[in-house]
Structure formats: C-alpha cells, structure tokens
C-alpha cells in the first residue's frame, strides 16, 4: 500500500486551484455523504438512502458553463455510482456515473466527480444508478440557470420550488431487488411520495394518522417556477394543483411553447418546469396531487401523493375531494395528444450545444436507423429478463469506456441489430456503433402492456413523432419536422411507438435505457458508442486522474480506503473549498 493512500484526495483541490486560476468559468463545490437513515414516509419505519443526512438529497443549483465538483463519500454497505440524469457531460462520459463508463465507488471510499454543465440550462435530477438504489432514495434536484447575458423567455419568477414525486414501497431496495431476482413482479406500490413525504390526510380511511406531508408556502399574487420531477420506480403520475393553472415553460433543458394545463402526466424520469401564479383567494389551502395513471383507480387509490399549497394569508385547511385526474383509464389518446402538444420554443434564447442544423433538424439527412422494441419479460437461461430488440443487456465487469481506453478485446460486441431479432432472445453485452457527427433516427416500439419511459445519456434528442400500432416507413409522414421538443426522457405508450432524432456530436459511450427501474434492472438497455476517429482532446477530455479500475483492470487500482483520510483532513478540505469558492466568485466577477 502507498504510504499516503489519501494523497490524491489531498492534491485534488490544489489541482483545481491551478486550473481555476486561469479559468473563465466559475467552480461550484458540493460534498455528498451517502448513507442509510431510518425514515417512515408512509408510516412504516424503513431504511432509506440519504445525502448529508437528508432525504431527499440537497438541490444542486448552478449556472450554465459552471464547473461542478461533487465529492462523494460512500457510506453504504455496497458499491455506488451517482448519475446526473440529463446532464450531457459533453466530451466527458467519464463523469456520467453508469456502469458502462465508470467502475463503482466501493463502500467507505471517496470519489470526486468534476464536470462542466456546458451549454445547458434547465431542470434535471440526480440519483444512484446501481443495485436498484433509487428505490430507496439518494435522489435530488439539479438545476442549471441561464447566464445573466441570456434572457429567460418569461418574467423572472418570484421564487423557485422543487417537487420530487414518485411511487414508493415500504420495503427497501435490497428487498425489492430480491423479488425481481426471484422472477416476480414488484406488485402495486404502497404509495406516492412528494419530496420524500407521504400523503396529507385527505381521507381518513386511505391515509393513516401520523404521516408527515409536504407543505409548500407561497405568497398571494406571486408567480413561482415549480420544477416537478418523477423520480419513482415505474408509475406514471398525473400532477395537478387544485384550482391553479400550470403554465408549462421548460422541460429537461428546453424552453417550451408556453401553454396552460390543468394537469400533466409526468412519466418516470421526466422533469418539467411550470409557472404557477397564486391567483386564488386564501379561504383555504389547496391540494397538490400526484396520482397513478392508466390503472384501475378504485384499486390504486392508495397510490396517490397529496401535499398542501399554503398561502401565507390562508384562513383554513384544504378540504373536500381531490381535484380529478383525466378520466381515460382505458383510452390513452388524451394523454398522447397532451404529449404531442408539448413543443419547443424555437425563438427563445438559451444555452445549447447547437449542432449544425439543429434548428432545422427536419432537413438533416438521417445516417443511421435503429428500431428498439421492448416486450414483456422473458426467460433467458432460466432467469426472468427484459429485452430491447431481443437482447437483454449484460453489464461487463470492465466498463466499456475503460476497455476502449486500454484497448481490451472481448469486453463487448459492436453488433446491436438495427431491427429486432427474429430468433430467441439473448443475454449479451451488445452495443450500438454510432457514427461521430452522424444523425440517428431511433424508433422506440413498446410491445408491452405497461407504459415505458426511455432516457439517453449525453444528449437531448428531438421527439418527432408518436402513435399507436407498429411503426412503418410511412409513419415518417406524421413527424413534426419543425418544433419537436428536445429533451432526454420520453414516454412510449403501450402498444405504440415514439420516434426520436439524435445528432451524434458528443464523443463517448452513452447509455440508452428504460427509466422504469424494474425493467432497467432486468436488462432493458444498451449503449451507443460514439468515437471520433481522429481521437483528439478537442472532442473528448482525457481519462481523469482519479479514475477507478475494476474487472480486467483491477490490478491497476491502488488501495484507497480514505475513511481515515477524511477525518485527518476534513477541516483542511472545507477550508480549501471555501477559499476556492471565493476565488471562483472573484474571477467570475472580473469577467
């Protein structure tokens, strides 16, 4: 063992200081201590994953082009990776926090993420990506604000409010994992949480006494930007605020054409920003509701999250029935039409990578076409698995990006089919070979009976079409070729398809997956490998000095149990972070 195993951790702030001294873009520093705590969000004590002792975790609030440094200490009893969902990690898939690019952070270890939120704005969230951990928490909001020189396309709100919604089980992630490993479904969730809290007791029969609920305080007459994220496991949720209009303004980094909704379906992994004006009288408080969609309402009534919107001059508690969700359990056309109505505000200024022709994406020649089809779970080699195009993805012991760096053979195959396999399903590490600067059309075909959400790391893709039935070449006639929303997570309705277009200008190895946590865990994912044949640092940053090694490269990893190092240098670390933050602020002001 090296005589000073924590030396690299100590030198990191020094290296940052050297970089910072000549940097035009400020640094933002965060410390994450990821640990278990006991909480009772639905009235049942259970183990949840907290960050800095909080469930949910803290919000990361930064500005376009900031350099973000997140020091993560893993105090769980299993390995950990933090994923920054929707953050494009331009030129730096090394910081993405998924198994295809990163070795896990072992228990008791420290690892520091450093990345730039380059040319992005908007509302996102982070979560732990391994071992089904998101089902126990570890998530929080991640917001990127416009730089002052770029105006937002609406009046500056009077406040910014984060709302994390999601289905929830009273069993922790290890117990839920065992259910899936045993070949069974998880069954109906036990409830829906709003900001880590259970429902307000709107119904004495459905909601037991003693459950803590979320209350959001507002002032009458003011307009707030309310950012809502579905951080749950597998349930689409309808979000609404009693008697208040939701003016949609942004989703996952794209400003939208502003439209009012009385409610909006928010699918797993999706994020939206609403402008909500507090224009109601204050005779009572108002319900905030997130309820399960496309299910038998009478059976699923308990799977409803309820919080309270409290005016500062309110005269009474919320009472009466909850505001109703759309009544279309057996007809999803309303929901699909609502999704189609979400359009990109192409006239708004905003930070974005702006690949060539992105504002006229409909006229760019498509170079690659992939049809990714999912089906209900199948048995492969005696195990219950999920598939994409007949392939159930198997994560390699050596991450794909690391294997490329060290030119290892046999870690993965670049043979993912452009069309679904016609033979029996297979469990393989099969990856899509993307062409750098190509323009890829991906059709997501959902042949399951459940709603699916799909996410792609490293990119915002253009959502150009969705409809029921099987996609065909003729379906392109229905595409929106002008103002389809650019985002990173999109729903695919049961028995339907969604088409997306991706400009492959971001070098790296990028995960494309279902956001439904149970289907993802069982193999419904793959990666798109995008390589610049010229291999210059202009298109991809070098491997970070603190890269972890595993699998075939395990022998390169030096022992670095830094639990003792943290106590030795804790105060020094805090002092350096404080100093660097001050210097960063000064440099930013000078520019």
CSV table of N, CA, C and O in Angstrom, one decimal, residues 381-458:
chain,number,residue,atom,x,y,z
A,381,UNK,N,-32.0,-18.4,-20.2
A,381,UNK,CA,-31.1,-19.2,-19.4
A,381,UNK,C,-31.6,-19.4,-18.0
A,381,UNK,O,-30.9,-19.3,-17.0
A,382,UNK,N,-33.0,-19.6,-17.9
A,382,UNK,CA,-33.6,-19.9,-16.6
A,382,UNK,C,-33.9,-18.6,-15.7
A,382,UNK,O,-34.3,-18.8,-14.6
A,383,UNK,N,-33.6,-17.4,-16.3
A,383,UNK,CA,-33.8,-16.2,-15.5
A,383,UNK,C,-34.8,-15.3,-16.2
A,383,UNK,O,-34.8,-15.2,-17.4
A,384,UNK,N,-35.6,-14.6,-15.4
A,384,UNK,CA,-36.5,-13.7,-15.9
A,384,UNK,C,-35.8,-12.4,-16.3
A,384,UNK,O,-35.2,-11.8,-15.5
A,385,UNK,N,-35.9,-12.0,-17.6
A,385,UNK,CA,-35.2,-10.9,-18.1
A,385,UNK,C,-36.0,-10.0,-19.0
A,385,UNK,O,-37.1,-10.4,-19.5
A,386,UNK,N,-35.6,-8.7,-19.1
A,386,UNK,CA,-36.3,-7.8,-20.1
A,386,UNK,C,-35.3,-7.6,-21.2
A,386,UNK,O,-34.1,-7.8,-21.1
A,387,UNK,N,-35.9,-7.2,-22.4
A,387,UNK,CA,-35.0,-7.1,-23.6
A,387,UNK,C,-35.3,-5.8,-24.3
A,387,UNK,O,-36.4,-5.2,-24.2
A,388,UNK,N,-34.3,-5.4,-25.2
A,388,UNK,CA,-34.5,-4.4,-26.2
A,388,UNK,C,-34.1,-5.1,-27.5
A,388,UNK,O,-33.0,-5.6,-27.7
A,389,UNK,N,-35.1,-5.2,-28.4
A,389,UNK,CA,-34.9,-5.8,-29.7
A,389,UNK,C,-34.4,-7.2,-29.6
A,389,UNK,O,-33.6,-7.7,-30.4
A,390,UNK,N,-34.8,-7.9,-28.6
A,390,UNK,CA,-34.5,-9.3,-28.3
A,390,UNK,C,-33.2,-9.5,-27.6
A,390,UNK,O,-32.8,-10.7,-27.4
A,391,UNK,N,-32.5,-8.5,-27.1
A,391,UNK,CA,-31.2,-8.6,-26.4
A,391,UNK,C,-31.4,-8.0,-25.0
A,391,UNK,O,-31.9,-6.9,-24.8
A,392,UNK,N,-31.1,-8.8,-24.0
A,392,UNK,CA,-31.0,-8.4,-22.6
A,392,UNK,C,-29.6,-8.0,-22.3
A,392,UNK,O,-28.7,-8.9,-22.4
A,393,UNK,N,-29.4,-6.8,-21.9
A,393,UNK,CA,-28.0,-6.3,-21.8
A,393,UNK,C,-27.4,-6.8,-20.5
A,393,UNK,O,-28.0,-6.8,-19.4
A,394,UNK,N,-26.1,-7.3,-20.7
A,394,UNK,CA,-25.3,-7.7,-19.5
A,394,UNK,C,-24.2,-6.8,-19.3
A,394,UNK,O,-23.4,-6.6,-20.2
A,395,UNK,N,-24.2,-6.1,-18.2
A,395,UNK,CA,-23.1,-5.2,-17.9
A,395,UNK,C,-21.8,-5.9,-17.7
A,395,UNK,O,-21.7,-6.9,-17.0
A,396,UNK,N,-20.7,-5.5,-18.5
A,396,UNK,CA,-19.4,-6.2,-18.3
A,396,UNK,C,-18.7,-5.8,-17.0
A,396,UNK,O,-19.0,-4.7,-16.4
A,397,UNK,N,-17.8,-6.6,-16.6
A,397,UNK,CA,-17.1,-6.3,-15.3
A,397,UNK,C,-16.1,-5.2,-15.5
A,397,UNK,O,-15.8,-4.5,-14.6
A,398,UNK,N,-15.7,-5.0,-16.8
A,398,UNK,CA,-14.9,-3.8,-17.1
A,398,UNK,C,-15.7,-2.8,-17.9
A,398,UNK,O,-16.3,-3.2,-19.0
A,399,UNK,N,-15.9,-1.6,-17.5
A,399,UNK,CA,-16.7,-0.6,-18.2
A,399,UNK,C,-16.3,-0.5,-19.7
A,399,UNK,O,-15.1,-0.6,-20.0
A,400,UNK,N,-17.2,-0.3,-20.5
A,400,UNK,CA,-17.0,-0.2,-22.0
A,400,UNK,C,-15.9,0.9,-22.3
A,400,UNK,O,-15.0,0.7,-23.0
A,401,UNK,N,-16.2,2.1,-21.7
A,401,UNK,CA,-15.3,3.2,-22.0
A,401,UNK,C,-13.8,2.9,-21.5
A,401,UNK,O,-12.9,3.3,-22.2
A,402,UNK,N,-13.7,2.3,-20.4
A,402,UNK,CA,-12.4,1.9,-19.8
A,402,UNK,C,-11.7,0.9,-20.7
A,402,UNK,O,-10.5,0.9,-20.9
A,403,UNK,N,-12.5,-0.1,-21.2
A,403,UNK,CA,-12.0,-1.1,-22.1
A,403,UNK,C,-11.4,-0.5,-23.4
A,403,UNK,O,-10.4,-0.9,-23.9
A,404,UNK,N,-12.1,0.5,-23.9
A,404,UNK,CA,-11.6,1.2,-25.1
A,404,UNK,C,-10.3,1.9,-24.8
A,404,UNK,O,-9.4,1.9,-25.6
A,405,UNK,N,-10.3,2.6,-23.6
A,405,UNK,CA,-9.1,3.4,-23.3
A,405,UNK,C,-7.8,2.5,-23.2
A,405,UNK,O,-6.8,2.9,-23.7
A,406,UNK,N,-8.0,1.2,-22.8
A,406,UNK,CA,-6.9,0.3,-22.6
A,406,UNK,C,-6.8,-0.7,-23.7
A,406,UNK,O,-6.1,-1.7,-23.6
A,407,UNK,N,-7.7,-0.5,-24.7
A,407,UNK,CA,-7.7,-1.4,-25.9
A,407,UNK,C,-7.9,-2.9,-25.6
A,407,UNK,O,-7.2,-3.8,-26.1
A,408,UNK,N,-8.8,-3.1,-24.6
A,408,UNK,CA,-9.1,-4.5,-24.3
A,408,UNK,C,-10.0,-5.2,-25.3
A,408,UNK,O,-10.9,-4.5,-25.8
A,409,UNK,N,-9.8,-6.4,-25.5
A,409,UNK,CA,-10.7,-7.1,-26.5
A,409,UNK,C,-11.7,-8.0,-25.8
A,409,UNK,O,-11.4,-8.5,-24.7
A,410,UNK,N,-12.8,-8.2,-26.4
A,410,UNK,CA,-13.8,-9.2,-25.9
A,410,UNK,C,-14.7,-8.7,-24.8
A,410,UNK,O,-15.4,-9.5,-24.2
A,411,UNK,N,-14.6,-7.4,-24.4
A,411,UNK,CA,-15.4,-6.9,-23.3
A,411,UNK,C,-16.9,-6.7,-23.8
A,411,UNK,O,-17.8,-6.9,-23.0
A,412,UNK,N,-17.0,-6.3,-25.0
A,412,UNK,CA,-18.4,-6.0,-25.6
A,412,UNK,C,-18.4,-6.3,-27.1
A,412,UNK,O,-17.3,-6.5,-27.7
A,413,UNK,N,-19.6,-6.3,-27.7
A,413,UNK,CA,-19.7,-6.5,-29.1
A,413,UNK,C,-20.4,-5.3,-29.7
A,413,UNK,O,-21.4,-4.8,-29.2
A,414,UNK,N,-19.8,-4.9,-30.9
A,414,UNK,CA,-20.5,-3.8,-31.6
A,414,UNK,C,-21.4,-4.3,-32.7
A,414,UNK,O,-21.3,-4.1,-33.8
A,415,UNK,N,-22.4,-5.1,-32.2
A,415,UNK,CA,-23.2,-5.8,-33.1
A,415,UNK,C,-24.7,-5.7,-32.8
A,415,UNK,O,-25.5,-6.5,-33.2
A,416,UNK,N,-25.1,-4.6,-32.1
A,416,UNK,CA,-26.5,-4.4,-31.8
A,416,UNK,C,-27.3,-4.3,-33.1
A,416,UNK,O,-27.0,-3.5,-34.0
A,417,UNK,N,-28.4,-5.1,-33.2
A,417,UNK,CA,-29.1,-5.1,-34.5
A,417,UNK,C,-29.9,-3.8,-34.8
A,417,UNK,O,-30.4,-3.2,-33.8
A,418,UNK,N,-30.0,-3.4,-36.0
A,418,UNK,CA,-30.7,-2.2,-36.4
A,418,UNK,C,-32.2,-2.5,-36.3
A,418,UNK,O,-33.0,-1.6,-36.2
A,419,UNK,N,-32.6,-3.8,-36.5
A,419,UNK,CA,-34.0,-4.2,-36.3
A,419,UNK,C,-34.1,-5.3,-35.3
A,419,UNK,O,-33.1,-6.0,-35.1
A,420,UNK,N,-35.2,-5.5,-34.7
A,420,UNK,CA,-35.3,-6.5,-33.6
A,420,UNK,C,-35.0,-7.9,-34.1
A,420,UNK,O,-35.3,-8.2,-35.3
A,421,UNK,N,-34.3,-8.7,-33.3
A,421,UNK,CA,-34.0,-10.1,-33.6
A,421,UNK,C,-35.3,-10.9,-33.9
A,421,UNK,O,-36.3,-10.7,-33.2
A,422,UNK,N,-35.2,-11.8,-34.8
A,422,UNK,CA,-36.3,-12.7,-35.1
A,422,UNK,C,-36.2,-14.0,-34.4
A,422,UNK,O,-37.2,-14.7,-34.2
A,423,UNK,N,-35.0,-14.4,-33.9
A,423,UNK,CA,-34.9,-15.6,-33.2
A,423,UNK,C,-35.1,-15.5,-31.7
A,423,UNK,O,-35.7,-14.5,-31.2
A,424,UNK,N,-34.7,-16.5,-30.9
A,424,UNK,CA,-34.9,-16.4,-29.4
A,424,UNK,C,-34.1,-15.3,-28.8
A,424,UNK,O,-33.0,-14.9,-29.4
A,425,UNK,N,-34.5,-14.7,-27.7
A,425,UNK,CA,-33.8,-13.6,-27.1
A,425,UNK,C,-32.5,-14.1,-26.5
A,425,UNK,O,-32.3,-15.2,-26.2
A,426,UNK,N,-31.5,-13.1,-26.4
A,426,UNK,CA,-30.2,-13.4,-25.9
A,426,UNK,C,-29.8,-12.4,-24.8
A,426,UNK,O,-30.2,-11.3,-24.8
A,427,UNK,N,-28.9,-12.9,-23.9
A,427,UNK,CA,-28.3,-12.0,-22.9
A,427,UNK,C,-26.9,-11.8,-23.3
A,427,UNK,O,-26.1,-12.7,-23.3
A,428,UNK,N,-26.6,-10.5,-23.7
A,428,UNK,CA,-25.3,-10.2,-24.2
A,428,UNK,C,-24.9,-8.8,-23.9
A,428,UNK,O,-25.7,-7.9,-23.6
A,429,UNK,N,-23.6,-8.5,-24.0
A,429,UNK,CA,-23.1,-7.1,-23.9
A,429,UNK,C,-23.0,-6.6,-25.3
A,429,UNK,O,-21.9,-6.5,-25.9
A,430,UNK,N,-24.1,-6.2,-25.9
A,430,UNK,CA,-24.1,-5.8,-27.3
A,430,UNK,C,-24.4,-4.3,-27.4
A,430,UNK,O,-25.4,-3.8,-26.8
A,431,UNK,N,-23.6,-3.6,-28.1
A,431,UNK,CA,-23.6,-2.1,-28.1
A,431,UNK,C,-23.8,-1.6,-29.5
A,431,UNK,O,-23.4,-2.2,-30.5
A,432,UNK,N,-24.5,-0.4,-29.6
A,432,UNK,CA,-24.7,0.2,-30.9
A,432,UNK,C,-23.4,1.0,-31.3
A,432,UNK,O,-22.9,1.8,-30.5
A,433,UNK,N,-23.0,0.9,-32.5
A,433,UNK,CA,-21.8,1.6,-33.0
A,433,UNK,C,-22.3,2.8,-33.7
A,433,UNK,O,-22.7,2.8,-34.9
A,434,UNK,N,-22.3,4.0,-33.0
A,434,UNK,CA,-22.7,5.2,-33.6
A,434,UNK,C,-21.6,5.9,-34.4
A,434,UNK,O,-20.5,5.7,-34.1
A,435,UNK,N,-22.0,6.7,-35.4
A,435,UNK,CA,-21.1,7.3,-36.2
A,435,UNK,C,-20.9,8.8,-35.8
A,435,UNK,O,-21.9,9.5,-35.7
A,436,UNK,N,-19.7,9.2,-35.4
A,436,UNK,CA,-19.5,10.5,-35.0
A,436,UNK,C,-19.9,11.5,-36.0
A,436,UNK,O,-19.6,11.4,-37.2
A,437,UNK,N,-20.7,12.5,-35.6
A,437,UNK,CA,-21.4,13.5,-36.4
A,437,UNK,C,-22.4,12.9,-37.3
A,437,UNK,O,-22.9,13.6,-38.3
A,438,UNK,N,-22.8,11.7,-37.0
A,438,UNK,CA,-24.0,11.2,-37.7
A,438,UNK,C,-25.3,11.7,-37.2
A,438,UNK,O,-25.3,12.4,-36.2
A,439,UNK,N,-26.4,11.4,-37.8
A,439,UNK,CA,-27.7,11.8,-37.4
A,439,UNK,C,-28.6,10.6,-37.3
A,439,UNK,O,-29.0,10.0,-38.4
A,440,UNK,N,-28.9,10.1,-36.1
A,440,UNK,CA,-29.5,8.8,-35.9
A,440,UNK,C,-31.0,9.0,-35.6
A,440,UNK,O,-31.5,9.8,-34.9
A,441,UNK,N,-31.8,8.1,-36.3
A,441,UNK,CA,-33.2,8.0,-36.0
A,441,UNK,C,-33.4,6.7,-35.2
A,441,UNK,O,-33.0,5.7,-35.6
A,442,UNK,N,-34.1,6.9,-34.1
A,442,UNK,CA,-34.4,5.8,-33.2
A,442,UNK,C,-35.9,5.7,-33.0
A,442,UNK,O,-36.5,6.7,-32.7
A,443,UNK,N,-36.5,4.5,-33.3
A,443,UNK,CA,-37.9,4.3,-33.1
A,443,UNK,C,-38.0,3.4,-31.9
A,443,UNK,O,-37.4,2.3,-31.9
A,444,UNK,N,-38.7,3.9,-30.9
A,444,UNK,CA,-38.9,3.1,-29.6
A,444,UNK,C,-40.3,2.5,-29.7
A,444,UNK,O,-41.3,3.2,-29.7
A,445,UNK,N,-40.3,1.2,-29.9
A,445,UNK,CA,-41.6,0.4,-30.1
A,445,UNK,C,-41.9,-0.3,-28.8
A,445,UNK,O,-41.1,-1.2,-28.4
A,446,UNK,N,-43.0,0.0,-28.2
A,446,UNK,CA,-43.4,-0.6,-26.9
A,446,UNK,C,-44.5,-1.7,-27.1
A,446,UNK,O,-45.6,-1.4,-27.3
A,447,UNK,N,-44.0,-2.9,-27.1
A,447,UNK,CA,-45.0,-4.1,-27.3
A,447,UNK,C,-45.3,-4.7,-26.0
A,447,UNK,O,-45.7,-5.9,-25.9
A,448,UNK,N,-45.1,-4.0,-24.9
A,448,UNK,CA,-45.6,-4.4,-23.6
A,448,UNK,C,-46.9,-3.8,-23.3
A,448,UNK,O,-47.4,-3.0,-24.0
A,449,UNK,N,-47.5,-4.2,-22.2
A,449,UNK,CA,-48.8,-3.7,-21.8
A,449,UNK,C,-48.7,-2.5,-20.8
A,449,UNK,O,-49.6,-1.9,-20.4
A,450,UNK,N,-47.4,-2.2,-20.5
A,450,UNK,CA,-47.1,-1.1,-19.5
A,450,UNK,C,-46.5,0.1,-20.2
A,450,UNK,O,-45.7,-0.1,-21.1
A,451,UNK,N,-46.7,1.3,-19.6
A,451,UNK,CA,-46.1,2.5,-20.1
A,451,UNK,C,-44.6,2.4,-19.9
A,451,UNK,O,-44.1,1.9,-18.8
A,452,UNK,N,-43.8,2.8,-20.8
A,452,UNK,CA,-42.3,2.8,-20.7
A,452,UNK,C,-41.8,4.3,-20.9
A,452,UNK,O,-42.4,5.0,-21.7
A,453,UNK,N,-40.8,4.6,-20.1
A,453,UNK,CA,-40.0,5.9,-20.4
A,453,UNK,C,-38.6,5.5,-20.9
A,453,UNK,O,-38.1,4.5,-20.4
A,454,UNK,N,-38.1,6.2,-21.9
A,454,UNK,CA,-36.7,6.0,-22.3
A,454,UNK,C,-35.9,7.2,-22.1
A,454,UNK,O,-36.3,8.3,-22.4
A,455,UNK,N,-34.6,7.0,-21.7
A,455,UNK,CA,-33.7,8.1,-21.5
A,455,UNK,C,-32.4,7.8,-22.2
A,455,UNK,O,-32.0,6.6,-22.3
A,456,UNK,N,-31.8,8.8,-22.7
A,456,UNK,CA,-30.5,8.7,-23.3
A,456,UNK,C,-29.5,9.6,-22.6
A,456,UNK,O,-29.8,10.8,-22.5
A,457,UNK,N,-28.4,9.1,-22.2
A,457,UNK,CA,-27.3,9.9,-21.6
A,457,UNK,C,-26.6,10.7,-22.6
A,457,UNK,O,-26.5,10.3,-23.8
A,458,UNK,N,-26.0,11.8,-22.3
A,458,UNK,CA,-25.1,12.6,-23.1
A,458,UNK,C,-25.8,13.4,-24.2
A,458,UNK,O,-25.1,14.2,-24.9
